[in-house]
Amino acid sequence: MLHAIPDLIRTVLAFVVVLGVLVFVHELGHYLAARWRNVHVEVFSIGFGQAITSWVDRQGTLWKLAWIPLGGYVKLHGQERPEDVPEEYRAKWIAGRTFHEKGVGSRAIVVAAGPIANFLLAAVLFAGLFLAFGKPLTLPVVGEVLPDSAAAHAGMQANDRIVRIGDRPIHDFEDIQKIVTAAPDATLSVTVQRDGADQVLTVHTESREAGGKRVGLLGIRGGKVEYQKLSVPAALWGGVTQTWNVSVDTLSGLAEMIGGRRGTDELGGPLRIAQLSGQVAELGVASMISFIAVLSVNLGLINLFPIPVLDGGHLLFYLAEAIRGRPLPPRALEYGFRAGLAVLAGLFIFATWNDLAHIGVFRWFAGLIG
């Protein structure tokens, strides 16, 4: 049991660092946007519950580091509607610096700034990785040929470098995937480089259904990865494109889950994040930074979902207000927030159930009573 203690400590510390960075940047986006729109920020808290330490800055904002590291919040001055608070509370509001009296555009900017900050963080972290270590490129080299696959039947071998499919040159493994996926049950001319000489192989791709359409299969796995050094402009642009690609892949995966084409066991919550944080921390700083960047994209996307309580839900209400020319009725807002809380609670319970199943708690318990 003692040998597991260092792993547990590493997991907890990594989880606190990962979540702390993500939450701080997200709330910093709200904070900076509020300052820009001349809204006073009363509290900036990382974590919930009793404060470990706190201080008040020159702007009068209380900064807190709390004990429960499962999120954070920014308390905006006058965030409540005037009709929802007593007269003595409203008397303390600073005229011109309350959130509720700002125009719908300014309020939308403050709310949207949190997710935007997460996307910017991801782009900066990816760009920093590309500058420091280079951009990973999976070479078009066959790492493994799957038995009884299209590639095996065509005579493809491990360490073959695919240089051309038809008349299209191949630069990386992704090029192979794009061409083959778009050619189900088709005959392709594949030029491979083997022992310094080019050979042309005729491959008849396999076919299977994915996402409601037929896709082609070759039956190989990539093996070699090299890192390309990038200039500063190229690294910055690479950070932006990588953030976009992760966003698209995440939304595509979610759409497949909703459509029933992909299992929901991949959905995870805090326990899964904690477990992965410890595992990634063991791999080194670069892996940790990449993990934070991917999670930052996910946090930004989740907060933009049109669910009341989340930033996306607030933005949806502001859009309705802009169209109507006045805020939604209080009853509609109340029902919306109740529904949003119910949805979030359901998702949290479901994700936690997945986490417990993933880490083997149920198997352990069944073995214990069996």
Tab-separated table of C-alpha atoms in Angstrom:
chain	number	residue	atom	x	y	z
A	1	MET	CA	0.000	0.000	0.000
A	2	LEU	CA	2.865	2.396	0.754
A	3	HIS	CA	4.187	2.307	-2.784
A	4	ALA	CA	0.874	3.808	-3.961
A	5	ILE	CA	1.214	6.913	-1.783
A	6	PRO	CA	3.582	8.819	-4.112
A	7	ASP	CA	1.275	8.062	-7.060
A	8	LEU	CA	-1.704	9.340	-5.094
A	9	ILE	CA	0.133	12.514	-4.113
A	10	ARG	CA	1.225	13.097	-7.712
A	11	THR	CA	-2.327	12.569	-8.951
A	12	VAL	CA	-3.808	15.002	-6.427
A	13	LEU	CA	-1.175	17.662	-7.068
A	14	ALA	CA	-1.463	17.320	-10.839
A	15	PHE	CA	-5.254	17.545	-10.630
A	16	VAL	CA	-5.086	20.699	-8.499
A	17	VAL	CA	-2.587	22.309	-10.887
A	18	VAL	CA	-4.559	21.393	-14.029
A	19	LEU	CA	-7.925	22.493	-12.696
A	20	GLY	CA	-6.424	25.569	-11.027
A	21	VAL	CA	-4.878	26.804	-14.274
A	22	LEU	CA	-8.064	26.204	-16.277
A	23	VAL	CA	-10.358	27.848	-13.752
A	24	PHE	CA	-8.030	30.801	-13.160
A	25	VAL	CA	-7.758	31.587	-16.880
A	26	HIS	CA	-11.510	31.183	-17.410
A	27	GLU	CA	-12.399	33.500	-14.543
A	28	LEU	CA	-9.625	35.903	-15.529
A	29	GLY	CA	-11.371	36.299	-18.872
A	30	HIS	CA	-14.570	37.341	-17.098
A	31	TYR	CA	-12.597	39.627	-14.762
A	32	LEU	CA	-10.664	41.462	-17.482
A	33	ALA	CA	-13.781	41.883	-19.631
A	34	ALA	CA	-15.681	43.264	-16.628
A	35	ARG	CA	-12.894	45.756	-15.951
A	36	TRP	CA	-12.952	46.748	-19.632
A	37	ARG	CA	-16.728	47.347	-19.534
A	38	ASN	CA	-16.387	49.297	-16.234
A	39	VAL	CA	-18.098	46.684	-14.080
A	40	HIS	CA	-16.745	46.379	-10.551
A	41	VAL	CA	-15.650	42.867	-9.566
A	42	GLU	CA	-16.377	42.153	-5.920
A	43	VAL	CA	-14.830	38.662	-5.572
A	44	PHE	CA	-12.409	36.561	-7.625
A	45	SER	CA	-12.294	33.066	-6.121
A	46	ILE	CA	-10.348	29.981	-7.131
A	47	GLY	CA	-12.093	27.091	-5.446
A	48	PHE	CA	-15.151	27.019	-3.207
A	49	GLY	CA	-15.716	27.020	0.527
A	50	GLN	CA	-13.522	28.455	3.263
A	51	ALA	CA	-10.653	30.613	2.035
A	52	ILE	CA	-7.090	29.373	2.543
A	53	THR	CA	-5.810	32.862	1.897
A	54	SER	CA	-7.342	36.104	0.651
A	55	TRP	CA	-6.473	39.728	-0.035
A	56	VAL	CA	-8.094	42.885	-1.389
A	57	ASP	CA	-6.484	44.715	-4.311
A	58	ARG	CA	-6.462	48.453	-5.029
A	59	GLN	CA	-9.667	48.146	-7.059
A	60	GLY	CA	-11.521	46.737	-4.058
A	61	THR	CA	-11.729	43.179	-5.407
A	62	LEU	CA	-11.438	40.358	-2.872
A	63	TRP	CA	-9.161	37.615	-4.225
A	64	LYS	CA	-9.584	34.189	-2.594
A	65	LEU	CA	-7.944	30.785	-2.771
A	66	ALA	CA	-10.424	28.327	-1.270
A	67	TRP	CA	-10.194	24.750	-0.016
A	68	ILE	CA	-12.401	22.926	-2.542
A	69	PRO	CA	-10.528	22.996	-5.892
A	70	LEU	CA	-13.501	22.063	-8.094
A	71	GLY	CA	-14.051	25.364	-9.856
A	72	GLY	CA	-14.172	29.044	-9.108
A	73	TYR	CA	-16.197	32.155	-9.711
A	74	VAL	CA	-16.157	35.904	-10.261
A	75	LYS	CA	-18.771	37.900	-8.321
A	76	LEU	CA	-19.781	40.947	-10.340
A	77	HIS	CA	-21.073	44.080	-8.646
A	78	GLY	CA	-24.837	44.378	-9.081
A	79	GLN	CA	-25.090	41.039	-10.824
A	80	GLU	CA	-28.526	40.538	-9.271
A	81	ARG	CA	-31.622	42.156	-10.685
A	82	PRO	CA	-32.802	45.143	-8.574
A	83	GLU	CA	-36.177	43.490	-7.882
A	84	ASP	CA	-34.450	40.411	-6.418
A	85	VAL	CA	-32.555	42.180	-3.606
A	86	PRO	CA	-33.674	44.315	-0.648
A	87	GLU	CA	-33.457	48.100	-0.644
A	88	GLU	CA	-30.539	48.222	1.811
A	89	TYR	CA	-28.492	46.017	-0.527
A	90	ARG	CA	-29.265	48.170	-3.569
A	91	ALA	CA	-28.213	51.251	-1.628
A	92	LYS	CA	-24.622	49.954	-1.616
A	93	TRP	CA	-24.410	49.656	-5.400
A	94	ILE	CA	-21.973	51.977	-7.154
A	95	ALA	CA	-23.781	53.905	-9.869
A	96	GLY	CA	-22.416	53.168	-13.340
A	97	ARG	CA	-20.431	50.113	-12.225
A	98	THR	CA	-23.125	47.489	-11.751
A	99	PHE	CA	-23.484	44.580	-14.139
A	100	HIS	CA	-27.255	44.634	-14.511
A	101	GLU	CA	-27.386	48.248	-15.748
A	102	LYS	CA	-24.953	47.630	-18.616
A	103	GLY	CA	-26.265	47.155	-22.122
A	104	VAL	CA	-26.892	43.673	-23.440
A	105	GLY	CA	-23.739	43.908	-25.588
A	106	SER	CA	-21.474	44.668	-22.630
A	107	ARG	CA	-23.020	41.897	-20.550
A	108	ALA	CA	-22.553	39.425	-23.406
A	109	ILE	CA	-18.884	40.445	-23.724
A	110	VAL	CA	-18.257	39.824	-20.014
A	111	VAL	CA	-19.957	36.411	-20.124
A	112	ALA	CA	-18.338	35.266	-23.399
A	113	ALA	CA	-14.853	36.317	-22.237
A	114	GLY	CA	-14.481	33.235	-20.015
A	115	PRO	CA	-14.734	30.614	-22.784
A	116	ILE	CA	-12.754	32.859	-25.139
A	117	ALA	CA	-9.942	32.973	-22.554
A	118	ASN	CA	-9.879	29.153	-22.516
A	119	PHE	CA	-9.534	28.999	-26.293
A	120	LEU	CA	-6.748	31.594	-26.187
A	121	LEU	CA	-4.958	29.633	-23.460
A	122	ALA	CA	-5.090	26.477	-25.579
A	123	ALA	CA	-3.740	28.299	-28.643
A	124	VAL	CA	-0.883	29.829	-26.623
A	125	LEU	CA	0.037	26.504	-24.993
A	126	PHE	CA	0.005	24.641	-28.313
A	127	ALA	CA	2.100	27.392	-29.903
A	128	GLY	CA	4.573	27.248	-27.004
A	129	LEU	CA	4.910	23.487	-27.399
A	130	PHE	CA	5.515	23.851	-31.139
A	131	LEU	CA	8.217	26.458	-30.471
A	132	ALA	CA	9.941	24.524	-27.697
A	133	PHE	CA	9.688	20.970	-29.010
A	134	GLY	CA	8.461	21.269	-32.587
A	135	LYS	CA	5.160	20.227	-34.130
A	136	PRO	CA	4.557	16.467	-34.015
A	137	LEU	CA	4.191	14.923	-37.448
A	138	THR	CA	3.194	11.284	-37.884
A	139	LEU	CA	5.271	10.108	-40.822
A	140	PRO	CA	3.557	8.133	-43.594
A	141	VAL	CA	5.459	5.055	-42.472
A	142	VAL	CA	3.683	1.782	-41.777
A	143	GLY	CA	4.160	0.791	-38.157
A	144	GLU	CA	1.989	-2.315	-38.241
A	145	VAL	CA	-0.035	-4.179	-40.857
A	146	LEU	CA	-3.220	-5.698	-39.421
A	147	PRO	CA	-3.749	-9.378	-40.264
A	148	ASP	CA	-6.203	-10.208	-43.045
A	149	SER	CA	-6.557	-6.536	-43.955
A	150	ALA	CA	-6.546	-4.787	-47.322
A	151	ALA	CA	-2.942	-3.747	-46.736
A	152	ALA	CA	-1.908	-7.301	-45.853
A	153	HIS	CA	-3.541	-8.732	-48.970
A	154	ALA	CA	-1.708	-6.153	-51.097
A	155	GLY	CA	1.678	-7.156	-49.648
A	156	MET	CA	2.301	-4.035	-47.575
A	157	GLN	CA	4.933	-4.427	-44.854
A	158	ALA	CA	5.973	-2.681	-41.667
A	159	ASN	CA	8.425	0.188	-42.276
A	160	ASP	CA	7.070	0.808	-45.786
A	161	ARG	CA	6.917	4.542	-46.430
A	162	ILE	CA	3.867	5.513	-48.469
A	163	VAL	CA	4.926	8.279	-50.846
A	164	ARG	CA	1.951	8.442	-53.191
A	165	ILE	CA	-1.621	7.189	-53.569
A	166	GLY	CA	-2.669	7.424	-57.188
A	167	ASP	CA	-1.223	10.719	-58.362
A	168	ARG	CA	-1.497	12.434	-54.963
A	169	PRO	CA	1.753	12.862	-52.975
A	170	ILE	CA	1.677	11.856	-49.309
A	171	HIS	CA	3.295	14.095	-46.680
A	172	ASP	CA	2.043	12.608	-43.406
A	173	PHE	CA	-0.097	9.789	-42.064
A	174	GLU	CA	-3.150	12.041	-41.986
A	175	ASP	CA	-2.977	12.330	-45.791
A	176	ILE	CA	-3.323	8.551	-46.008
A	177	GLN	CA	-6.323	8.541	-43.700
A	178	LYS	CA	-8.116	11.262	-45.657
A	179	ILE	CA	-7.682	9.555	-49.015
A	180	VAL	CA	-8.504	6.022	-47.847
A	181	THR	CA	-11.503	7.093	-45.754
A	182	ALA	CA	-13.021	8.783	-48.804
A	183	ALA	CA	-12.531	5.646	-50.945
A	184	PRO	CA	-14.549	2.728	-49.518
A	185	ASP	CA	-14.452	-0.541	-51.442
A	186	ALA	CA	-12.154	0.991	-54.068
A	187	THR	CA	-8.980	-0.060	-55.873
A	188	LEU	CA	-6.043	2.264	-55.216
A	189	SER	CA	-2.529	2.418	-56.611
A	190	VAL	CA	-0.203	2.897	-53.631
A	191	THR	CA	3.468	3.718	-54.147
A	192	VAL	CA	5.650	2.681	-51.219
A	193	GLN	CA	9.337	3.185	-50.583
A	194	ARG	CA	10.986	-0.046	-49.414
A	195	ASP	CA	14.732	-0.606	-49.008
A	196	GLY	CA	15.438	2.625	-50.913
A	197	ALA	CA	13.357	1.695	-53.977
A	198	ASP	CA	9.790	2.545	-54.971
A	199	GLN	CA	7.229	-0.195	-55.416
A	200	VAL	CA	3.663	0.157	-56.659
A	201	LEU	CA	1.058	-1.930	-54.834
A	202	THR	CA	-2.569	-2.387	-55.831
A	203	VAL	CA	-4.819	-2.157	-52.788
A	204	HIS	CA	-8.537	-2.850	-52.669
A	205	THR	CA	-9.837	-1.019	-49.620
A	206	GLU	CA	-12.305	-2.464	-47.182
A	207	SER	CA	-15.508	-0.687	-46.239
A	208	ARG	CA	-17.504	-0.127	-43.075
A	209	GLU	CA	-20.226	2.221	-41.901
A	210	ALA	CA	-19.303	5.173	-39.669
A	211	GLY	CA	-21.354	8.260	-38.971
A	212	GLY	CA	-24.122	7.127	-41.288
A	213	LYS	CA	-21.900	6.700	-44.340
A	214	ARG	CA	-19.446	4.194	-45.794
A	215	VAL	CA	-15.740	4.797	-45.167
A	216	GLY	CA	-12.668	3.064	-46.502
A	217	LEU	CA	-10.209	1.010	-44.443
A	218	LEU	CA	-6.615	0.091	-45.252
A	219	GLY	CA	-5.602	-1.856	-42.150
A	220	ILE	CA	-2.363	-0.192	-41.076
A	221	ARG	CA	-1.179	1.736	-38.047
A	222	GLY	CA	1.295	4.594	-38.037
A	223	GLY	CA	4.535	4.149	-36.204
A	224	LYS	CA	7.065	6.957	-36.466
A	225	VAL	CA	6.669	10.517	-35.240
A	226	GLU	CA	9.076	13.371	-35.868
A	227	TYR	CA	9.011	16.927	-34.569
A	228	GLN	CA	9.268	19.812	-37.006
A	229	LYS	CA	10.794	23.040	-35.729
A	230	LEU	CA	8.593	26.031	-36.527
A	231	SER	CA	9.179	29.762	-36.741
A	232	VAL	CA	7.340	32.026	-34.305
A	233	PRO	CA	4.607	33.016	-36.811
A	234	ALA	CA	4.192	29.390	-37.922
A	235	ALA	CA	4.004	28.215	-34.296
A	236	LEU	CA	1.376	30.832	-33.442
A	237	TRP	CA	-0.711	29.863	-36.446
A	238	GLY	CA	-0.176	26.203	-35.583
A	239	GLY	CA	-1.525	26.880	-32.088
A	240	VAL	CA	-4.670	28.424	-33.562
A	241	THR	CA	-5.231	25.603	-36.064
A	242	GLN	CA	-4.583	22.930	-33.431
A	243	THR	CA	-7.136	24.570	-31.126
A	244	TRP	CA	-9.626	24.599	-33.987
A	245	ASN	CA	-8.942	20.939	-34.827
A	246	VAL	CA	-9.408	19.843	-31.207
A	247	SER	CA	-12.679	21.816	-31.066
A	248	VAL	CA	-13.980	20.209	-34.263
A	249	ASP	CA	-12.969	16.712	-33.144
A	250	THR	CA	-14.627	17.216	-29.750
A	251	LEU	CA	-17.896	18.453	-31.242
A	252	SER	CA	-17.858	15.651	-33.824
A	253	GLY	CA	-17.413	13.060	-31.100
A	254	LEU	CA	-20.232	14.582	-29.077
A	255	ALA	CA	-22.529	14.594	-32.118
A	256	GLU	CA	-21.758	10.906	-32.671
A	257	MET	CA	-22.636	10.153	-29.037
A	258	ILE	CA	-25.936	12.019	-29.317
A	259	GLY	CA	-26.701	10.210	-32.573
A	260	GLY	CA	-25.938	6.844	-30.992
A	261	ARG	CA	-23.005	6.137	-33.306
A	262	ARG	CA	-20.490	6.277	-30.465
A	263	GLY	CA	-20.544	5.007	-26.911
A	264	THR	CA	-21.027	7.432	-24.023
A	265	ASP	CA	-18.505	5.631	-21.816
A	266	GLU	CA	-15.903	8.186	-22.954
A	267	LEU	CA	-17.701	10.953	-21.052
A	268	GLY	CA	-15.757	11.637	-17.886
A	269	GLY	CA	-15.909	13.942	-14.904
A	270	PRO	CA	-13.571	15.157	-12.159
A	271	LEU	CA	-12.452	11.649	-11.173
A	272	ARG	CA	-11.391	10.794	-14.739
A	273	ILE	CA	-9.616	14.149	-15.062
A	274	ALA	CA	-7.796	13.516	-11.794
A	275	GLN	CA	-6.719	10.050	-12.908
A	276	LEU	CA	-5.506	11.294	-16.294
A	277	SER	CA	-3.739	14.249	-14.667
A	278	GLY	CA	-1.613	11.905	-12.597
A	279	GLN	CA	-0.831	9.679	-15.567
A	280	VAL	CA	0.068	12.593	-17.834
A	281	ALA	CA	2.206	14.262	-15.152
A	282	GLU	CA	4.359	11.129	-15.084
A	283	LEU	CA	5.077	11.549	-18.817
A	284	GLY	CA	6.684	14.970	-18.451
A	285	VAL	CA	6.068	18.696	-18.771
A	286	ALA	CA	5.258	18.665	-22.497
A	287	SER	CA	2.530	16.056	-22.057
A	288	MET	CA	1.117	17.970	-19.098
A	289	ILE	CA	0.959	21.212	-21.078
A	290	SER	CA	-0.702	19.473	-24.013
A	291	PHE	CA	-3.235	17.890	-21.653
A	292	ILE	CA	-4.082	21.288	-20.136
A	293	ALA	CA	-4.497	22.762	-23.624
A	294	VAL	CA	-6.935	20.033	-24.698
A	295	LEU	CA	-8.919	20.357	-21.466
A	296	SER	CA	-8.999	24.127	-21.911
A	297	VAL	CA	-10.657	23.685	-25.306
A	298	ASN	CA	-13.185	21.295	-23.767
A	299	LEU	CA	-13.931	23.697	-20.911
A	300	GLY	CA	-14.466	26.538	-23.373
A	301	LEU	CA	-16.825	24.444	-25.495
A	302	ILE	CA	-18.797	23.121	-22.532
A	303	ASN	CA	-19.360	26.619	-21.191
A	304	LEU	CA	-20.708	27.723	-24.565
A	305	PHE	CA	-23.406	25.037	-24.610
A	306	PRO	CA	-26.834	26.752	-24.574
A	307	ILE	CA	-27.700	25.436	-21.124
A	308	PRO	CA	-29.003	27.946	-18.569
A	309	VAL	CA	-26.535	28.414	-15.688
A	310	LEU	CA	-23.600	28.007	-18.115
A	311	ASP	CA	-22.155	30.962	-20.017
A	312	GLY	CA	-23.813	29.734	-23.210
A	313	GLY	CA	-27.211	29.814	-21.505
A	314	HIS	CA	-26.687	33.418	-20.421
A	315	LEU	CA	-25.650	34.338	-23.955
A	316	LEU	CA	-28.820	32.683	-25.269
A	317	PHE	CA	-30.907	34.810	-22.897
A	318	TYR	CA	-29.036	37.945	-23.991
A	319	LEU	CA	-29.681	37.082	-27.634
A	320	ALA	CA	-33.403	36.762	-26.878
A	321	GLU	CA	-33.247	40.099	-25.050
A	322	ALA	CA	-31.547	41.774	-28.007
A	323	ILE	CA	-34.214	40.433	-30.388
A	324	ARG	CA	-37.163	41.297	-28.128
A	325	GLY	CA	-35.780	44.654	-27.042
A	326	ARG	CA	-36.336	43.778	-23.382
A	327	PRO	CA	-35.284	40.992	-20.981
A	328	LEU	CA	-37.157	37.713	-20.801
A	329	PRO	CA	-39.871	37.506	-18.106
A	330	PRO	CA	-38.565	36.551	-14.632
A	331	ARG	CA	-40.638	33.349	-14.645
A	332	ALA	CA	-39.049	32.206	-17.926
A	333	LEU	CA	-35.572	32.896	-16.525
A	334	GLU	CA	-36.387	31.006	-13.321
A	335	TYR	CA	-37.687	27.941	-15.175
A	336	GLY	CA	-34.716	28.081	-17.520
A	337	PHE	CA	-32.198	28.070	-14.676
A	338	ARG	CA	-34.028	25.244	-12.911
A	339	ALA	CA	-33.946	23.162	-16.072
A	340	GLY	CA	-30.282	23.999	-16.575
A	341	LEU	CA	-29.408	22.894	-13.048
A	342	ALA	CA	-31.290	19.636	-13.584
A	343	VAL	CA	-29.426	18.955	-16.837
A	344	LEU	CA	-26.046	19.709	-15.262
A	345	ALA	CA	-26.829	17.544	-12.238
A	346	GLY	CA	-27.810	14.667	-14.524
A	347	LEU	CA	-24.644	15.032	-16.603
A	348	PHE	CA	-22.500	15.175	-13.462
A	349	ILE	CA	-24.071	12.019	-12.034
A	350	PHE	CA	-23.717	10.206	-15.365
A	351	ALA	CA	-20.076	11.279	-15.788
A	352	THR	CA	-19.253	10.272	-12.205
A	353	TRP	CA	-20.867	6.861	-12.790
A	354	ASN	CA	-18.677	6.444	-15.876
A	355	ASP	CA	-15.619	7.485	-13.861
A	356	LEU	CA	-16.304	4.951	-11.126
A	357	ALA	CA	-16.824	2.211	-13.707
A	358	HIS	CA	-13.672	3.231	-15.576
A	359	ILE	CA	-11.395	3.099	-12.543
A	360	GLY	CA	-12.836	-0.270	-11.490
A	361	VAL	CA	-14.717	0.677	-8.327
A	362	PHE	CA	-17.722	-1.445	-9.236
A	363	ARG	CA	-15.555	-4.458	-10.113
A	364	TRP	CA	-13.705	-4.077	-6.827
A	365	PHE	CA	-16.944	-3.865	-4.870
A	366	ALA	CA	-18.414	-6.882	-6.680
A	367	GLY	CA	-15.278	-8.877	-5.933
A	368	LEU	CA	-15.422	-7.782	-2.320
A	369	ILE	CA	-18.962	-9.012	-1.736
A	370	GLY	CA	-18.570	-12.011	-4.093
